[in-house]
XYZ file of C-alpha atoms in Angstrom:
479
model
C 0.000 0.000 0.000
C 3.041 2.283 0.134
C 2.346 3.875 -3.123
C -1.141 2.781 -4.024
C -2.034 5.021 -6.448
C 1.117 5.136 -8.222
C 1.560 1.783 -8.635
C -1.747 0.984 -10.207
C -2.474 4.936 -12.006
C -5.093 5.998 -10.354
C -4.587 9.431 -11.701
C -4.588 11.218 -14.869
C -1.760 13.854 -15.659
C -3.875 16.774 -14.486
C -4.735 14.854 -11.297
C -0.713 14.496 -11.004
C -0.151 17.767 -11.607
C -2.752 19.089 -9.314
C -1.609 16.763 -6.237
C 2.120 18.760 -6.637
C 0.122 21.843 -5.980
C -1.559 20.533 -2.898
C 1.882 18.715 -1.271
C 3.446 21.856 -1.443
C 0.338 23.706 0.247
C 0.597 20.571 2.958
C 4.567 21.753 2.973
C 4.180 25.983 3.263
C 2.333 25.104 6.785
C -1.278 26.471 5.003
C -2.991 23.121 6.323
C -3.915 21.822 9.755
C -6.378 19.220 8.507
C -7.760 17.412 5.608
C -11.115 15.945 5.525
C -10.920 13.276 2.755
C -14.623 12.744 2.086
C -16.349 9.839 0.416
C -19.877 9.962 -1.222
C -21.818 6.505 0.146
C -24.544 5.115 -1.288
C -27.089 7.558 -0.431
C -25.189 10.707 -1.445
C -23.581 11.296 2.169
C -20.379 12.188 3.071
C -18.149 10.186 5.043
C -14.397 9.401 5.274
C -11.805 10.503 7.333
C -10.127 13.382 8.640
C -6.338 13.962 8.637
C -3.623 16.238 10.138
C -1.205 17.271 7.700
C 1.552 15.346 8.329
C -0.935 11.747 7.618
C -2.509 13.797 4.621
C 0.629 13.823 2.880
C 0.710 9.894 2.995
C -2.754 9.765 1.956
C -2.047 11.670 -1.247
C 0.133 8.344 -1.971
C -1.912 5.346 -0.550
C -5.471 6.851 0.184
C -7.229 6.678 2.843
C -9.016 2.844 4.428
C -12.495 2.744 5.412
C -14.360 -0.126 6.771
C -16.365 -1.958 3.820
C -19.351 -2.154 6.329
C -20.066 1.552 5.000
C -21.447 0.356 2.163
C -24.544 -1.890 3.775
C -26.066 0.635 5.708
C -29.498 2.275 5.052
C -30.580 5.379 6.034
C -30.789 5.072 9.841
C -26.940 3.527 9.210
C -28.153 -0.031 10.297
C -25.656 -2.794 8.365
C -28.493 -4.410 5.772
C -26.363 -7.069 4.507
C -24.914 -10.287 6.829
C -21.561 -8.916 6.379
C -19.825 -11.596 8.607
C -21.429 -14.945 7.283
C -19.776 -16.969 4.180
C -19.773 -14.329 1.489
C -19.954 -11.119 2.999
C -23.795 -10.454 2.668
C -21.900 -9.149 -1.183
C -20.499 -12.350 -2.654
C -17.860 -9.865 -3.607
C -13.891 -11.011 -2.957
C -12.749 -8.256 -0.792
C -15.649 -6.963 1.065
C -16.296 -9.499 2.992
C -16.022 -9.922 7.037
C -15.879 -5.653 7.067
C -12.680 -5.761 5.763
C -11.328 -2.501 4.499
C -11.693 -0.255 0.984
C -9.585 2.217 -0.040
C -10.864 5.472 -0.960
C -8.315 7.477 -3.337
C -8.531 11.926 -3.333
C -9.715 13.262 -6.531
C -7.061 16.034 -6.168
C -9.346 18.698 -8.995
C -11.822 18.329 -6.225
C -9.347 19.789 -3.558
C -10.653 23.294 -1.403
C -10.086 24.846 1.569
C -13.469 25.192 4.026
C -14.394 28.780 4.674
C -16.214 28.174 7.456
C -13.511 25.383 9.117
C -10.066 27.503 9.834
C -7.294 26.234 7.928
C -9.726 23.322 7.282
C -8.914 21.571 3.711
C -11.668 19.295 1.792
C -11.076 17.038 -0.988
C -13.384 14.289 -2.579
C -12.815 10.668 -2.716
C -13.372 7.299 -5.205
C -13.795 4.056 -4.057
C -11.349 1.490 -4.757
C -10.674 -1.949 -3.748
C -7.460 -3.679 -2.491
C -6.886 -4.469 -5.849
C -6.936 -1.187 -7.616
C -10.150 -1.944 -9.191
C -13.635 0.353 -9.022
C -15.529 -0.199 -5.997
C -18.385 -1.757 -7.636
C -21.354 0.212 -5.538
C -18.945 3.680 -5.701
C -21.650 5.744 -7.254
C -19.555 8.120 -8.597
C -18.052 5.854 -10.891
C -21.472 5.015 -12.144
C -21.956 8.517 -13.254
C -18.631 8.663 -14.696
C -19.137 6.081 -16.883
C -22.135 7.418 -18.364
C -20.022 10.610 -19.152
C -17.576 8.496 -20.924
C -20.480 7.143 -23.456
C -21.588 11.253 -23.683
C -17.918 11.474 -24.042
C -17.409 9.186 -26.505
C -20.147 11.149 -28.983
C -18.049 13.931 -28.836
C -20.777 15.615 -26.527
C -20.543 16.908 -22.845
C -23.577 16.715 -20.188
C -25.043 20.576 -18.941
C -26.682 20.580 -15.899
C -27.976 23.322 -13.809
C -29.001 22.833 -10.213
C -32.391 24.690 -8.389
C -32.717 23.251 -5.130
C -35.297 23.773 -1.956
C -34.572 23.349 1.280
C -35.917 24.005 4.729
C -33.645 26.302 7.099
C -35.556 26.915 11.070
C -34.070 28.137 14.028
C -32.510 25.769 16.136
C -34.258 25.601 19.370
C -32.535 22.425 21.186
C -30.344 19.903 19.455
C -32.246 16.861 21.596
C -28.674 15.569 23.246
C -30.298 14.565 25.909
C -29.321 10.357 27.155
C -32.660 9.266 26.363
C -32.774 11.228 22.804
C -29.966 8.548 20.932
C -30.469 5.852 18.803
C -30.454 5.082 15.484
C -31.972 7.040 14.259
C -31.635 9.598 17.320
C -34.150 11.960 17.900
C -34.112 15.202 15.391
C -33.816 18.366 16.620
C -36.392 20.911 18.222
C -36.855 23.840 15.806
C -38.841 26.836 15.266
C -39.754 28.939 11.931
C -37.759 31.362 10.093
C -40.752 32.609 8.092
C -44.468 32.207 8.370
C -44.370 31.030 4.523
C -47.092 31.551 1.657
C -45.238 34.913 0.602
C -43.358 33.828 -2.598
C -40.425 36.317 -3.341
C -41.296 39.081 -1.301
C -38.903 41.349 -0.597
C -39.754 41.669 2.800
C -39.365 38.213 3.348
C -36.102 38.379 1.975
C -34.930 40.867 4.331
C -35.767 39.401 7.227
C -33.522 36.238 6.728
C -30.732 38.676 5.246
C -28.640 37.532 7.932
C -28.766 33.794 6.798
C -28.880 34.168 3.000
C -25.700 36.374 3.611
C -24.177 34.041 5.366
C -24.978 30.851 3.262
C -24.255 32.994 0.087
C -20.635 34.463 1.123
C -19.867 30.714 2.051
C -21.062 28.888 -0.617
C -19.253 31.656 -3.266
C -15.795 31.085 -0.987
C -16.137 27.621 -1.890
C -16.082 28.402 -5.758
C -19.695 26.891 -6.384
C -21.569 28.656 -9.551
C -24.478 30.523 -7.017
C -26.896 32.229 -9.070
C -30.031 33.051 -7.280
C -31.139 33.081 -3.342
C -34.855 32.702 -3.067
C -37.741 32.687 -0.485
C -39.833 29.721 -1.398
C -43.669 28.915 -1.152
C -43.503 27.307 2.362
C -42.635 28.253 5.818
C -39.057 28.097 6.083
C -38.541 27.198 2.701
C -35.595 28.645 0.549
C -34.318 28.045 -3.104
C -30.646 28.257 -4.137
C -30.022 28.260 -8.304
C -26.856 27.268 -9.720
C -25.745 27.730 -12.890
C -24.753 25.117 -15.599
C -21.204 23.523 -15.488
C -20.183 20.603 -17.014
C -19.922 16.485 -16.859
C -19.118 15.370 -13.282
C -19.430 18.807 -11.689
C -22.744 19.143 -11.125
C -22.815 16.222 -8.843
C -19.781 16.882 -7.259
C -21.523 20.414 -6.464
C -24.760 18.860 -5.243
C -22.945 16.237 -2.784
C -20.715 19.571 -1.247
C -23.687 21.947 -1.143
C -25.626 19.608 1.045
C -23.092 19.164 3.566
C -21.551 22.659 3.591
C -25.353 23.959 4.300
C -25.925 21.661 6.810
C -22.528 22.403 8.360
C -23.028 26.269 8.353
C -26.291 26.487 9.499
C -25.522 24.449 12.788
C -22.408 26.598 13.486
C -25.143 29.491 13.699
C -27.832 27.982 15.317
C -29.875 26.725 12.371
C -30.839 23.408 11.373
C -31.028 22.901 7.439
C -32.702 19.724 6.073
C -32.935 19.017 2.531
C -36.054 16.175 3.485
C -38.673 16.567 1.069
C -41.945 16.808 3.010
C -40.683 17.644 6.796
C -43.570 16.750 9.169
C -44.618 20.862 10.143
C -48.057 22.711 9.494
C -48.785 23.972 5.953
C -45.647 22.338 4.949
C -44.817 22.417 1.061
C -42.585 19.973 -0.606
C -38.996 20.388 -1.232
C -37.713 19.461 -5.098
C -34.693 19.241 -7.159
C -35.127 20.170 -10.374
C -32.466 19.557 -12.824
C -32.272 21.420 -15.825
C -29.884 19.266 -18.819
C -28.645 19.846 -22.092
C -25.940 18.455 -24.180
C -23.041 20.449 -26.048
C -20.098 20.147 -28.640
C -16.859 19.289 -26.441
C -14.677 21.136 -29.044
C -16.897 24.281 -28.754
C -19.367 24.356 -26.169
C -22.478 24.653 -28.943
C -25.491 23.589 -26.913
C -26.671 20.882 -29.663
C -30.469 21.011 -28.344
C -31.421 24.575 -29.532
C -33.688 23.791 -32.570
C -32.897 25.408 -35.890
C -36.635 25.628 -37.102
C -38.966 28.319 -35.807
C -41.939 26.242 -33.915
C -39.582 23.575 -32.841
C -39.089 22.896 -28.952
C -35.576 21.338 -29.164
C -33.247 20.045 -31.849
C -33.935 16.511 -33.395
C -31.510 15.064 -31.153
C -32.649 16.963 -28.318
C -36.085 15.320 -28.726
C -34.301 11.976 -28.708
C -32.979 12.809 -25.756
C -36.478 14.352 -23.711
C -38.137 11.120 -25.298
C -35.664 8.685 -23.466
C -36.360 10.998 -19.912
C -40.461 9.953 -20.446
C -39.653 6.250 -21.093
C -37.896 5.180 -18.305
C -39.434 8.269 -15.832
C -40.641 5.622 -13.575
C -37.507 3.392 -13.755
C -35.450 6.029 -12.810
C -37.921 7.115 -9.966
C -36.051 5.490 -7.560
C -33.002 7.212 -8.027
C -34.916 10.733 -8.248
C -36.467 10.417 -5.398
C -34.785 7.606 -3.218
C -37.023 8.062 -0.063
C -40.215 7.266 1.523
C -41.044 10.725 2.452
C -40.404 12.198 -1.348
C -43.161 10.358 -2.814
C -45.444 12.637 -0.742
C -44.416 15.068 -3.185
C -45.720 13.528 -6.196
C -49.846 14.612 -6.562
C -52.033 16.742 -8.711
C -51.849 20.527 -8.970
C -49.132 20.904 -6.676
C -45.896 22.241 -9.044
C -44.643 18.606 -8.811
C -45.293 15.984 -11.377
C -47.774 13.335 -11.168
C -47.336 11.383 -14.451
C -44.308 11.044 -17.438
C -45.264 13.615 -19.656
C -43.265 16.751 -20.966
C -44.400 20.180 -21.883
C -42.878 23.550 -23.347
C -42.383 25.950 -20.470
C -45.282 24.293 -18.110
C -44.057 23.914 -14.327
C -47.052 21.466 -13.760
C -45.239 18.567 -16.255
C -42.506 16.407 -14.956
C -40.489 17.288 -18.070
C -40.996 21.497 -18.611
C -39.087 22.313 -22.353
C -37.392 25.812 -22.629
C -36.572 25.808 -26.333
C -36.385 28.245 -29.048
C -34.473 28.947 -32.330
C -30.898 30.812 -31.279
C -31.659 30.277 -27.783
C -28.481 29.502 -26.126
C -30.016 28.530 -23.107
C -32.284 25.901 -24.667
C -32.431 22.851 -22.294
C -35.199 20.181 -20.161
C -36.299 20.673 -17.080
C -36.315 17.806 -15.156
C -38.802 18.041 -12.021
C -39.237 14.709 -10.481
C -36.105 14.778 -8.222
C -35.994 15.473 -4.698
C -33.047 16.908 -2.809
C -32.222 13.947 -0.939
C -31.145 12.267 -4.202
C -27.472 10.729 -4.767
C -26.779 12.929 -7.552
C -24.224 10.795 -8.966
C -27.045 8.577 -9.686
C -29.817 11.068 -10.220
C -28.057 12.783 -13.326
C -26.839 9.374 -14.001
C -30.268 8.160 -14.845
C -30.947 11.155 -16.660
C -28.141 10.383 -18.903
C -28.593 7.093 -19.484
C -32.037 7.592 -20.029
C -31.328 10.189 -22.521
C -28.469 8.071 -24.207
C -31.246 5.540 -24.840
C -34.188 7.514 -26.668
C -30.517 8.835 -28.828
C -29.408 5.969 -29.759
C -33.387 4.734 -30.646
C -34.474 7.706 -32.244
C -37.750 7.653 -29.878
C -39.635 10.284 -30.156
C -41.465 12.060 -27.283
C -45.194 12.815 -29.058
C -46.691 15.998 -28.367
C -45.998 18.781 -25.570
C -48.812 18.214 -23.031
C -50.556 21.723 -22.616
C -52.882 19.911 -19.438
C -50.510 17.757 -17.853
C -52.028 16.895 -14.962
C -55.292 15.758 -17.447
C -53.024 14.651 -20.316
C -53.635 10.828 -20.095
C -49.743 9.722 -19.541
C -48.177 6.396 -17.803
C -48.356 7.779 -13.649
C -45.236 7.961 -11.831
C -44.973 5.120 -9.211
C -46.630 6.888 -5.688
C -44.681 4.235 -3.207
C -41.102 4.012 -2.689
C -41.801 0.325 -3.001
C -43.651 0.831 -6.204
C -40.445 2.551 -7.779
C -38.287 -0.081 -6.994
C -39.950 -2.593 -8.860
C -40.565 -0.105 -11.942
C -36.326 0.119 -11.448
C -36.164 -4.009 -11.340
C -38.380 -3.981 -14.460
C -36.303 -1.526 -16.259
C -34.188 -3.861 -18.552
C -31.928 -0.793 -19.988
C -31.269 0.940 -16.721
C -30.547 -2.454 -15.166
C -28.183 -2.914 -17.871
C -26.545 0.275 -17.872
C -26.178 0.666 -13.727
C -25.370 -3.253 -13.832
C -27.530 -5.458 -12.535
C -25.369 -6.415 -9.428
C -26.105 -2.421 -8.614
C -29.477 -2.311 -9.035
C -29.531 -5.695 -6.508
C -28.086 -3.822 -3.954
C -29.195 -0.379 -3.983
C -32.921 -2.036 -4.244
C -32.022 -4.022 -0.925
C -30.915 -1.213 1.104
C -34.165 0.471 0.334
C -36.261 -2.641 1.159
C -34.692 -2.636 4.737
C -35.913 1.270 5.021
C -39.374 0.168 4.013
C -39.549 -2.974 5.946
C -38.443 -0.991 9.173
C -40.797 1.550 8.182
C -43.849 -1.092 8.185
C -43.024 -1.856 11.665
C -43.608 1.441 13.043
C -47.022 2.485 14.315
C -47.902 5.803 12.834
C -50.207 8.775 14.468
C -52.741 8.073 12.003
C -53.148 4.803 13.212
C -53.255 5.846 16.716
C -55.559 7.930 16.456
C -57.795 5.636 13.855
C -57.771 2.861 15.667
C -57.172 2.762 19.185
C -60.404 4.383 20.472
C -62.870 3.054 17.743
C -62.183 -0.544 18.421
């Protein structure tokens, strides 16, 4: 392990070149710590965090982490019999919660703003071999920019996300408030809600969209907008397009840097779709996409014919999003609580259908002839999603109604009367519309699919063991 990446090339030239820079940062005495962080499963960081002195090594060998990381759910209960014959994987080398190795991405590398002389960098999965974790998300997403790649094409994306942001009232530390999960914390509102973009709204969280803005800017993310949503507590950051593997990157780092700030001022940020407070509206992710010309950057879905939505191509592409919508569900919108979101007349989708500039349809067109801008609006995600394989099913997806020529009929002017397949309503129900999914099975590898579907089985089987409030309070008294 004394040279790991080195001895099996683990990084390109401009990685090389870019891990000089940092060594010599580690050397000039810039750096106390490194955090050398690790997107799981779900799209949450974890890894490790080292003084300067270790860092330097880990720039060499990587860092280990405990192969155990990747069966947990979202409560971090191991799913998978990880000590019996096999490893709960059937996968030489992560069996009996032995260790993986996860290698810095050294483009990724940035210093915290809000952490003093606090360095981040991001991390793939590897295994003791030198080979690809085979559940390391990220690769999955980077494979499907190789085949975008490989057209001569890059991936756009451009990131509007809603969140909740309250005052933090009491953090619930107290003995009887752990477990897994612990309890969440006691909060109270920022805004009363129901006052879309007012000004005066605005103003009175100044001091927190200040504060979020000069942080997230420091970090070098593309911050566009800063907006006060629909519900109570409910705010909207845009971002604008970049390129390939950035938007993820972006998403996974905004998450955790919000989270992170907030608490060190006495907020509590949640990215949860549908949190459980009164005249609560749903949180979303919409993802707007478009394809360009590596050599030049030409967007290649603006249409060339007045009347047009998108380019040929770019109609391919919108027709693969509606036919594997609900097979990609999953990975939109990857927990119980986001399929709350998903009903009639509500600025959220309800069935696969597109539309030119209509917020109601899960797949809104903004397309004219010299637009630059032209692109799809993807609204079925929720913020929760692993966005390496959120934007990977939107690739893939899109790579498929290319290569088929499929075409995506008419623009839906009613889409929430437009009849049009319905998007699965049950976490459980999108699993199985994932499982039936022959191309995205293919393309994510079946093996994947497997696994990501039995983590999410646990959640919903330890879900259908809980008695609800509605029950309670249906049941207990009347019989």
């Amino acid at each position: 392990m004394s040279d790991f990446i080195q001895r099996f090339g683990l990084w390109s030239a401009d990685q090389q070149t870019q891990a000089q820079e940092l060594m010599a940062r580690l050397d000039a005495s810039e750096v106390d710590v490194v955090r050398f962080a690790w997107a799981d499963q779900h799209g949450v960081l974890r890894g490790k965090t080292l003084v300067a002195e270790a860092a330097r090594g880990a720039f060499k060998r990587g860092v280990n982490l405990t192969t155990t990381l990747l069966a947990k759910d979202t409560s971090h209960r191991t799913v998978f019999p990880v000590f019996t014959s096999g490893g709960g994987f059937d996968i030489p080398g992560l069996q009996g919660g032995a260790d993986f190795v996860i290698v810095p991405d050294p483009t990724t590398y940035r210093m915290l703003p809000w952490a003093p002389r606090t360095a981040w960098v991001l991390c793939d999965a590897y295994m003791k071999d030198g080979q690809r974790c085979p559940f390391d998300t990220r690769r999955i997403l980077q494979r499907a920019v190789e085949q975008v790649h490989a057209q001569g094409l890059s991936f756009v994306a451009g990131l509007e996300v809603e969140f909740h942001v309250f005052k933090l009232d009491e953090q619930a530390m107290r003995l009887a408030d752990s477990g897994q999960p612990g309890e969440p914390p006691r909060v109270s509102l920022l805004t009363h809600g129901h006052q879309y973009l007012t000004e005066l709204r605005y103003d009175s969280v100044d001091p927190l969209m200040e504060l979020l803005r000069s942080q997230l800017m420091a970090l070098g993310l593309p911050l566009q907008s800063l907006e006060i949503e629909f519900g109570p507590s409910q705010f909207e950051l845009v971002f604008g397009p970049t390129r390939d593997m950035q938007p993820a990157d972006t998403m996974v780092l905004l998450r955790s840097a919000i989270k992170q700030i907030c608490r060190r001022h006495g907020y509590h940020a949640t990215f949860m779709c549908r949190p459980r407070i009164p005249n609560v509206m749903s949180s979303g992710w919409h993802l707007h996409q478009s394809l360009c010309h590596q050599a030049d950057g030409r967007n290649v879905f603006v249409p060339e014919q007045d009347g047009a939505s998108l380019s040929p191509l770019g109609l391919h592409y919108l027709a693969g999003l509606k036919v594997h919508a609900c097979g990609s569900a999953a990975l939109a919108s990857p927990t119980l609580n986001g399929y709350r979101r998903y009903r009639p007349f509500s600025l959220a989708p309800d069935r696969a259908i597109w539309a030119q500039d209509n917020r109601g349809a899960m797949l809104r067109v903004l397309g004219a002839v010299g637009d630059s801008a032209s692109r799809i609006e993807n609204r079925i995600g929720e913020p929760t999603a692993n966005p390496y394989l959120y934007l990977a099913s939107q690739l893939y997806s899109g790579l498929h109604g290319m290569a088929e020529r499929l075409d995506p009929g008419p623009s839906a002017d009613a889409p929430y009367e437009t009849p049009a397949e319905q998007l699965p309503r049950t976490l459980g129900d999108a699993l199985k519309a994932l499982q039936a999914d022959r191309w995205l099975c293919t393309q994510f590898g079946q093996g994947f699919v497997d696994y990501y579907c039995h983590i999410k089985q646990a959640e919903i089987a330890r879900f259908n063991l809980e008695v609800s409030d509605w029950e309670q309070r249906e049941y207990f008294d009347m019989f």
